[in-house]
mmCIF file of C-alpha atoms and ligand atoms in Angstrom:
data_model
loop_
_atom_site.group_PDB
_atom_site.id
_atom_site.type_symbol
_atom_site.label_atom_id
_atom_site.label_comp_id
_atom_site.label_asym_id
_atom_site.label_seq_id
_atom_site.Cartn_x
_atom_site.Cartn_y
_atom_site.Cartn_z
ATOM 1 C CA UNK A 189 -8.004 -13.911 18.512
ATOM 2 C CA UNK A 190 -11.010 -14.692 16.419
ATOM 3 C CA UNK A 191 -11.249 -12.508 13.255
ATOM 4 C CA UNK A 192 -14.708 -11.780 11.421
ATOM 5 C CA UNK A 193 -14.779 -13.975 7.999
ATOM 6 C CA UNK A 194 -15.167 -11.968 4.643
ATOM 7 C CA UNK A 195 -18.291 -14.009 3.070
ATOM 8 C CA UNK A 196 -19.062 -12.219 0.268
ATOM 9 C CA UNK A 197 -20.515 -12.002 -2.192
ATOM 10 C CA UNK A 198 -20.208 -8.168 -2.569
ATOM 11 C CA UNK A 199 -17.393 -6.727 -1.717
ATOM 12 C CA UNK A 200 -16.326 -2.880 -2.552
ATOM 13 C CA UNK A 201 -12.907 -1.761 -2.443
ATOM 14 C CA UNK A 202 -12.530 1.775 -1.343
ATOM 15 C CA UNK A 203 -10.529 3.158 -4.041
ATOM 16 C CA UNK A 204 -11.176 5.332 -7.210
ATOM 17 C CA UNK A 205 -7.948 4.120 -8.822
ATOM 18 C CA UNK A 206 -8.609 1.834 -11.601
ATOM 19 C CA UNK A 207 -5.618 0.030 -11.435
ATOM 20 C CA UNK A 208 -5.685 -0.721 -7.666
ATOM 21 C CA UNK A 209 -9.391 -2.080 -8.124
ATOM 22 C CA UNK A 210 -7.608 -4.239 -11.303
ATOM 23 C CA UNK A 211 -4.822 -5.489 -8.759
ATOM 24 C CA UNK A 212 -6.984 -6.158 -5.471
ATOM 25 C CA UNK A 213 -9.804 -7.968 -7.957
ATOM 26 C CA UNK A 214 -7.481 -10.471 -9.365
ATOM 27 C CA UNK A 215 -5.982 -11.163 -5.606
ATOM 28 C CA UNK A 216 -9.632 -11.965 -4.618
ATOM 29 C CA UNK A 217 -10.715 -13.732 -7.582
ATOM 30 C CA UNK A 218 -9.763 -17.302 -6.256
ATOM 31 C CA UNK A 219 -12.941 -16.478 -3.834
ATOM 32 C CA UNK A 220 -15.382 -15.670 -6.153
ATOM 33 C CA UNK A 221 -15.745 -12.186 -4.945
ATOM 34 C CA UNK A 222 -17.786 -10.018 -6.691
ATOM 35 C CA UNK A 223 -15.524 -6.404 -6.299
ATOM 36 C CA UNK A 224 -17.053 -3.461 -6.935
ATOM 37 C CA UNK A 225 -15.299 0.366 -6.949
ATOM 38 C CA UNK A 226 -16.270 3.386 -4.747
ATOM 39 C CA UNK A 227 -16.189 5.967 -7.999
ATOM 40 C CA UNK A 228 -18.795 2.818 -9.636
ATOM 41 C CA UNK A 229 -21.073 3.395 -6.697
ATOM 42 C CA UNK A 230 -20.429 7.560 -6.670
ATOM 43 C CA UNK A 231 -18.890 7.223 -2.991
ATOM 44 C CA UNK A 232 -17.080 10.615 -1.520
ATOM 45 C CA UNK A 233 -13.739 10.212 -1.716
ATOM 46 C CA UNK A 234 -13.266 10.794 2.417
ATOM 47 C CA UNK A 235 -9.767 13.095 3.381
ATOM 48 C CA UNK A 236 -6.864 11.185 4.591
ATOM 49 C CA UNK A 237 -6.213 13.115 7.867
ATOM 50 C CA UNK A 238 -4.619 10.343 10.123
ATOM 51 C CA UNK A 239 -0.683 10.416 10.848
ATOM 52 C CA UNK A 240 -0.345 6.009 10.211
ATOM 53 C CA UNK A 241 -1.149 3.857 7.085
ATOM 54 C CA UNK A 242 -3.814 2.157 8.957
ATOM 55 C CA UNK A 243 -5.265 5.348 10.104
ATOM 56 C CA UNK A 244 -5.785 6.789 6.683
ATOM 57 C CA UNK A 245 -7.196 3.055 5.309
ATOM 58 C CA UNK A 246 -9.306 2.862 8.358
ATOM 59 C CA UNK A 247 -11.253 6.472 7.249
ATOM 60 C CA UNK A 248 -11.401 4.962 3.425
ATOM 61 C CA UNK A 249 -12.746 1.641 4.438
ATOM 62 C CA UNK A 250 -15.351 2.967 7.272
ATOM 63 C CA UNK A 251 -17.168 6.160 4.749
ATOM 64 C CA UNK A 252 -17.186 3.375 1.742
ATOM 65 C CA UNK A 253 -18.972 0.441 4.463
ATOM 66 C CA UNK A 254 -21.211 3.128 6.015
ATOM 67 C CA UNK A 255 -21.766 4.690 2.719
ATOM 68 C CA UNK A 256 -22.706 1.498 0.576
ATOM 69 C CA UNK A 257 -24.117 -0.943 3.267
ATOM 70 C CA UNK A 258 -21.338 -3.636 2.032
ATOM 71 C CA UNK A 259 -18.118 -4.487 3.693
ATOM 72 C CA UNK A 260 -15.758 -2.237 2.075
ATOM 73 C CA UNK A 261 -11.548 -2.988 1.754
ATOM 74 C CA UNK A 262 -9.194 -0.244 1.590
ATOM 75 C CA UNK A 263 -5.659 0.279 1.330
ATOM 76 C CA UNK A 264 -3.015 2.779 2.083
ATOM 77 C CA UNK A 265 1.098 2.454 1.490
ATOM 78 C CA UNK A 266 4.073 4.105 1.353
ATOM 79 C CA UNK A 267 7.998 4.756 1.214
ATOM 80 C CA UNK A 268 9.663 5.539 4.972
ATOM 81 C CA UNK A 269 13.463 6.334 5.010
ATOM 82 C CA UNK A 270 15.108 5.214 8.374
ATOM 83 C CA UNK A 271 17.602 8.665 8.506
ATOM 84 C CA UNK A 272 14.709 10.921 7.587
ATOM 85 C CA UNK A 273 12.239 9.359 10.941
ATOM 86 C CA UNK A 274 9.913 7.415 8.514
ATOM 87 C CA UNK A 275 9.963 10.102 5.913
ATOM 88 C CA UNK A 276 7.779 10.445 3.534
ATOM 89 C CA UNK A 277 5.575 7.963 4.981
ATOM 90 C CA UNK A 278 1.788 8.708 4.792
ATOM 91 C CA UNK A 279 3.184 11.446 2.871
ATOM 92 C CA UNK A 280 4.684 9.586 0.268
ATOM 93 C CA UNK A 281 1.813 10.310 -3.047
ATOM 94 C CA UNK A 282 2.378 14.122 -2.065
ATOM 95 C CA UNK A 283 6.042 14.143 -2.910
ATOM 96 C CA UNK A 284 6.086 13.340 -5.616
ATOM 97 C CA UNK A 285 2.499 15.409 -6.525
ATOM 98 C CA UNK A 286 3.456 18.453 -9.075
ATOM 99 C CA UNK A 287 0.970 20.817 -11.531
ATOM 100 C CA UNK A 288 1.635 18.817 -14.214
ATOM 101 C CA UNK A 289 0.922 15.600 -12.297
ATOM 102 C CA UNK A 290 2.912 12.914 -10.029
ATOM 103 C CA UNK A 291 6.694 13.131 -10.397
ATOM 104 C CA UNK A 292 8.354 9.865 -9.122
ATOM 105 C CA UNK A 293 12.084 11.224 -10.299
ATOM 106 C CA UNK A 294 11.737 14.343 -8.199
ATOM 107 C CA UNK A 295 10.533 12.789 -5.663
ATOM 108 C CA UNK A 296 13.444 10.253 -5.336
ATOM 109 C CA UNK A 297 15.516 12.857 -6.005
ATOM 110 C CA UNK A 298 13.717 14.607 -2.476
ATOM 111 C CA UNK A 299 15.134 11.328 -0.686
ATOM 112 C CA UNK A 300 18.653 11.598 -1.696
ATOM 113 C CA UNK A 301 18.679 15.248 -1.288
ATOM 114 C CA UNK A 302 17.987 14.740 1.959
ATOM 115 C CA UNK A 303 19.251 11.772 3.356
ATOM 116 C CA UNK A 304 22.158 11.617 1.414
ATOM 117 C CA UNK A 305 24.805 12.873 4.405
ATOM 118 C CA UNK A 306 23.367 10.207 6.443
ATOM 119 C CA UNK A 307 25.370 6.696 7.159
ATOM 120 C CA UNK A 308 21.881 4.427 7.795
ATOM 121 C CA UNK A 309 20.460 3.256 4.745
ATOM 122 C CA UNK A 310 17.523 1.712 5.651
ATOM 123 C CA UNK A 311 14.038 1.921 4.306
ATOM 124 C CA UNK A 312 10.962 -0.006 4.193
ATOM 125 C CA UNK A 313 7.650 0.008 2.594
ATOM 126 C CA UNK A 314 4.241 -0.088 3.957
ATOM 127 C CA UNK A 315 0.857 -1.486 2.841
ATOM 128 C CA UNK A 316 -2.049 -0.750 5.092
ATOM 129 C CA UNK A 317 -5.401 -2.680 4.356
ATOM 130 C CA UNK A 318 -8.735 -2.381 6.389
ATOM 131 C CA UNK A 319 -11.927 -4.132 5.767
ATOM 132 C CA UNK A 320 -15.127 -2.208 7.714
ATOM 133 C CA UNK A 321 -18.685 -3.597 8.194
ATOM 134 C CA UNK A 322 -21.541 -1.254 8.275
ATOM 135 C CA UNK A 323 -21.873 -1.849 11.508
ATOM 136 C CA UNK A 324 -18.440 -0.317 12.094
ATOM 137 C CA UNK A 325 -16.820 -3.496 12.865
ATOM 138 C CA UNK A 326 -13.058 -3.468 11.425
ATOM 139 C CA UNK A 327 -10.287 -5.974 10.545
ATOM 140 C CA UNK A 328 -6.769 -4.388 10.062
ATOM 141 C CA UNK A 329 -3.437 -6.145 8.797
ATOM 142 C CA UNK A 330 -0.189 -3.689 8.398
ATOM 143 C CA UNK A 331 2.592 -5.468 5.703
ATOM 144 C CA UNK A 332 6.198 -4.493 5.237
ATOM 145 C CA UNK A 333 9.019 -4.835 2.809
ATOM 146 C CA UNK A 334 12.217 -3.846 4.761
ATOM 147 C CA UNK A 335 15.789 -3.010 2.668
ATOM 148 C CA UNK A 336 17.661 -0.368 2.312
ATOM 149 C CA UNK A 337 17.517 2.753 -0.472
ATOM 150 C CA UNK A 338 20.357 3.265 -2.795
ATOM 151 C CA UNK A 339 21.254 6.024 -5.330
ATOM 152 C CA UNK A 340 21.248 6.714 -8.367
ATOM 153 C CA UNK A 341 17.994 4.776 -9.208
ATOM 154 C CA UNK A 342 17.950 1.678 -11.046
ATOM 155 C CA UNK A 343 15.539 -0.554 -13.313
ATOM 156 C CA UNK A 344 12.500 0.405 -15.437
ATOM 157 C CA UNK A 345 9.940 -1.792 -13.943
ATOM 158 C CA UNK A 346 7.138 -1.768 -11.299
ATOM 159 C CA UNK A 347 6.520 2.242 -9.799
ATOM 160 C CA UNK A 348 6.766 4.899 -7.676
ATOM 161 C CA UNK A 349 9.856 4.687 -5.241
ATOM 162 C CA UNK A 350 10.501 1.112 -6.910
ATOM 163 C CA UNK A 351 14.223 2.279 -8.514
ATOM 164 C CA UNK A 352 15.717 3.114 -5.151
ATOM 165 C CA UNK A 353 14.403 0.091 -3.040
ATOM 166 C CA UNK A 354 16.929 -2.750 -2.971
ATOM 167 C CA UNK A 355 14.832 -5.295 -0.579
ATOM 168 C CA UNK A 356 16.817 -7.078 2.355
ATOM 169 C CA UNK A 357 18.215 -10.592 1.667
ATOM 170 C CA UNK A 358 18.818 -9.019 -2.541
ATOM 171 C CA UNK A 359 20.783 -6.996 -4.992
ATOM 172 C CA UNK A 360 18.096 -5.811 -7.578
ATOM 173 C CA UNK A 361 15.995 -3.223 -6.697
ATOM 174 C CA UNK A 362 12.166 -3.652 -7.127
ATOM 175 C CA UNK A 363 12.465 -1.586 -10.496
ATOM 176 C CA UNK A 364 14.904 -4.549 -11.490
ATOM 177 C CA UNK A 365 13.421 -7.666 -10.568
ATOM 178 C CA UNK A 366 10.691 -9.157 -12.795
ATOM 179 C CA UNK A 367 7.347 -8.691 -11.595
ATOM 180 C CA UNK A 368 6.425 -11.598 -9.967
ATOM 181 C CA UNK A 369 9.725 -11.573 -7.818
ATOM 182 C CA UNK A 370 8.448 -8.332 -6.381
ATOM 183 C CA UNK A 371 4.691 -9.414 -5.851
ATOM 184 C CA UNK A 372 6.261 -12.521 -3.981
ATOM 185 C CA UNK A 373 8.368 -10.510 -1.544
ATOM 186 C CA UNK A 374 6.388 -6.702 -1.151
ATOM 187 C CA UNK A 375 4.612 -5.334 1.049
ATOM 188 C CA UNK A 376 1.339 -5.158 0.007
ATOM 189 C CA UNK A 377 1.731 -9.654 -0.188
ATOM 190 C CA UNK A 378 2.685 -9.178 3.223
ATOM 191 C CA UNK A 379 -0.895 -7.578 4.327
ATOM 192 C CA UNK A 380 -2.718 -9.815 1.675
ATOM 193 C CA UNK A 381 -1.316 -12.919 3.441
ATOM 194 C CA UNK A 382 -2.307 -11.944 6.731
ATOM 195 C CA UNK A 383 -5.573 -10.258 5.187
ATOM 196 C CA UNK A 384 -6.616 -14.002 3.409
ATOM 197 C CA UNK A 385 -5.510 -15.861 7.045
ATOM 198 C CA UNK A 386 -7.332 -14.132 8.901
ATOM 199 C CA UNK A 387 -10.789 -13.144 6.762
ATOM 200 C CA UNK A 388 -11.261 -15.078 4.316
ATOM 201 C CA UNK A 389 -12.717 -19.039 3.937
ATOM 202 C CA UNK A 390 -10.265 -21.388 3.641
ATOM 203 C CA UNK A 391 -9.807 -22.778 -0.213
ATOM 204 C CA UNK A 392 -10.102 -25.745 -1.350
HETATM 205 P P1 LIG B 1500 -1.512 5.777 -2.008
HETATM 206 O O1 LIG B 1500 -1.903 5.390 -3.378
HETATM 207 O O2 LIG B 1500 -2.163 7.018 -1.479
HETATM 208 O O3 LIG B 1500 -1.565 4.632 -1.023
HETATM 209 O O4 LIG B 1500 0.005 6.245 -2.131
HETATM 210 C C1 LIG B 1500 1.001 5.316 -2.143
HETATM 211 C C2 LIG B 1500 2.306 5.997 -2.485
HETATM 212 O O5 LIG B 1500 3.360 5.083 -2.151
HETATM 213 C C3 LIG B 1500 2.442 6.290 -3.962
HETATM 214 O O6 LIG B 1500 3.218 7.444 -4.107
HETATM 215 C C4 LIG B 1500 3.197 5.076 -4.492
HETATM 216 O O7 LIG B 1500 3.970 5.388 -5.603
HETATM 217 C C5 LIG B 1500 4.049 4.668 -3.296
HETATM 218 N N1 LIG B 1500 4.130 3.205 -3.285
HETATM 219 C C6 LIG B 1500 3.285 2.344 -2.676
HETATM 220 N N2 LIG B 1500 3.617 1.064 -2.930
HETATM 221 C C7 LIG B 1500 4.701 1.126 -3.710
HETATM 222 C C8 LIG B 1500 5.495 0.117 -4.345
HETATM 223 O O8 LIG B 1500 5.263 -1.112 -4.252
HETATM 224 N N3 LIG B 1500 6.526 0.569 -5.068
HETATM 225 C C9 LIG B 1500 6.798 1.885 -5.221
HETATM 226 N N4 LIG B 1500 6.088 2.857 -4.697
HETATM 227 C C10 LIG B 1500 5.039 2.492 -3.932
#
């Protein structure tokens, strides 16, 4: 299958979270990207009404392209529990969403209310990332980090569902291991691998 290349040297990434646009600028830096952010260039911030990852990345990626003129990268992820049919899924942010602001201890708290009764353990996360053309051209890559989820939740590093992930093949959740042990194994490596094989020049 022939894939279009990413050839820069503009690139904006469909996001208005600041720490996303740190995280997916130093993955592209070895390419000399130049990354800009869609709340930089005052882009609408399009609704995420798809029921997959790569649904809801598609929308962001497309209304940033069309809107800018520039290929445009967006992401989406999330937290599915085997016993609860992918649950939360796309739905994952919104779980843990409360007045005051996100809630990551009620939300894992959700997850074990839930699924507690139930003998499969398994859970997986999911990194969605979409590159559009103006044109309306896409390339889509879907990663996952499979495991299982465990209670009560352990470690202080990394985020969101993090303390109740323990990935397959370990014994540390991804709150427990250091950083860079998680980067090398997640989910959103998984799509960046397949992401940099597929659109972007070969280094070196
Ligand atoms: P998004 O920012 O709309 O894509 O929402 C992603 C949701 O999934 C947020 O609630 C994150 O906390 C959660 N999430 C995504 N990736 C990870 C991860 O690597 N660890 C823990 N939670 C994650």
């Amino acid at each position: 299958m022939s894939h279009r290349l990413l050839d820069g040297p503009k690139l904006v990434l469909a996001t208005h979270n600041a720490g996303k646009l740190r995280e997916v600028a130093e993955l592209l830096a070895p390419w000399g990207f130049e990354v800009v952010g869609a709340g930089a260039l005052g882009l609408p911030e399009p609704a995420e009404t798809e029921d997959s990852f790569l649904g809801n990345a598609r929308i962001k990626a497309l209304a940033a392209a069309r809107a800018s003129g520039l290929p445009a990268l967006a992401d989406d992820s999330g937290f599915s529990v085997a016993a609860l049919d992918g649950a939360p899924g796309v739905r994952t942010a919104d779980w843990a969403e409360t007045p005051a602001g996100r809630d990551y201890a009620m939300a894992m708290g959700k997850v074990e209310k839930l699924a507690r009764h139930a003998p499969d353990r398994r859970a997986w996360f999911s990194c969605a990332l979409v590159i559009a053309w103006p044109d309306g051209h896409t390339e889509e890559f879907l990663g996952e980090a499979h495991g299982a989820w465990v209670w009560p939740p352990r470690g202080a590093q990394g985020f969101g569902y993090d303390p109740i992930f323990v990935p397959d093949g370990h014994v540390q959740t991804f709150a427990e291991m250091a950083p860079a042990a998680k980067h090398a194994i997640s989910h959103r490596a998984a799509a960046f691998a397949q992401l940099s094989a597929a659109c972007l020049p070969r280094k070196g």
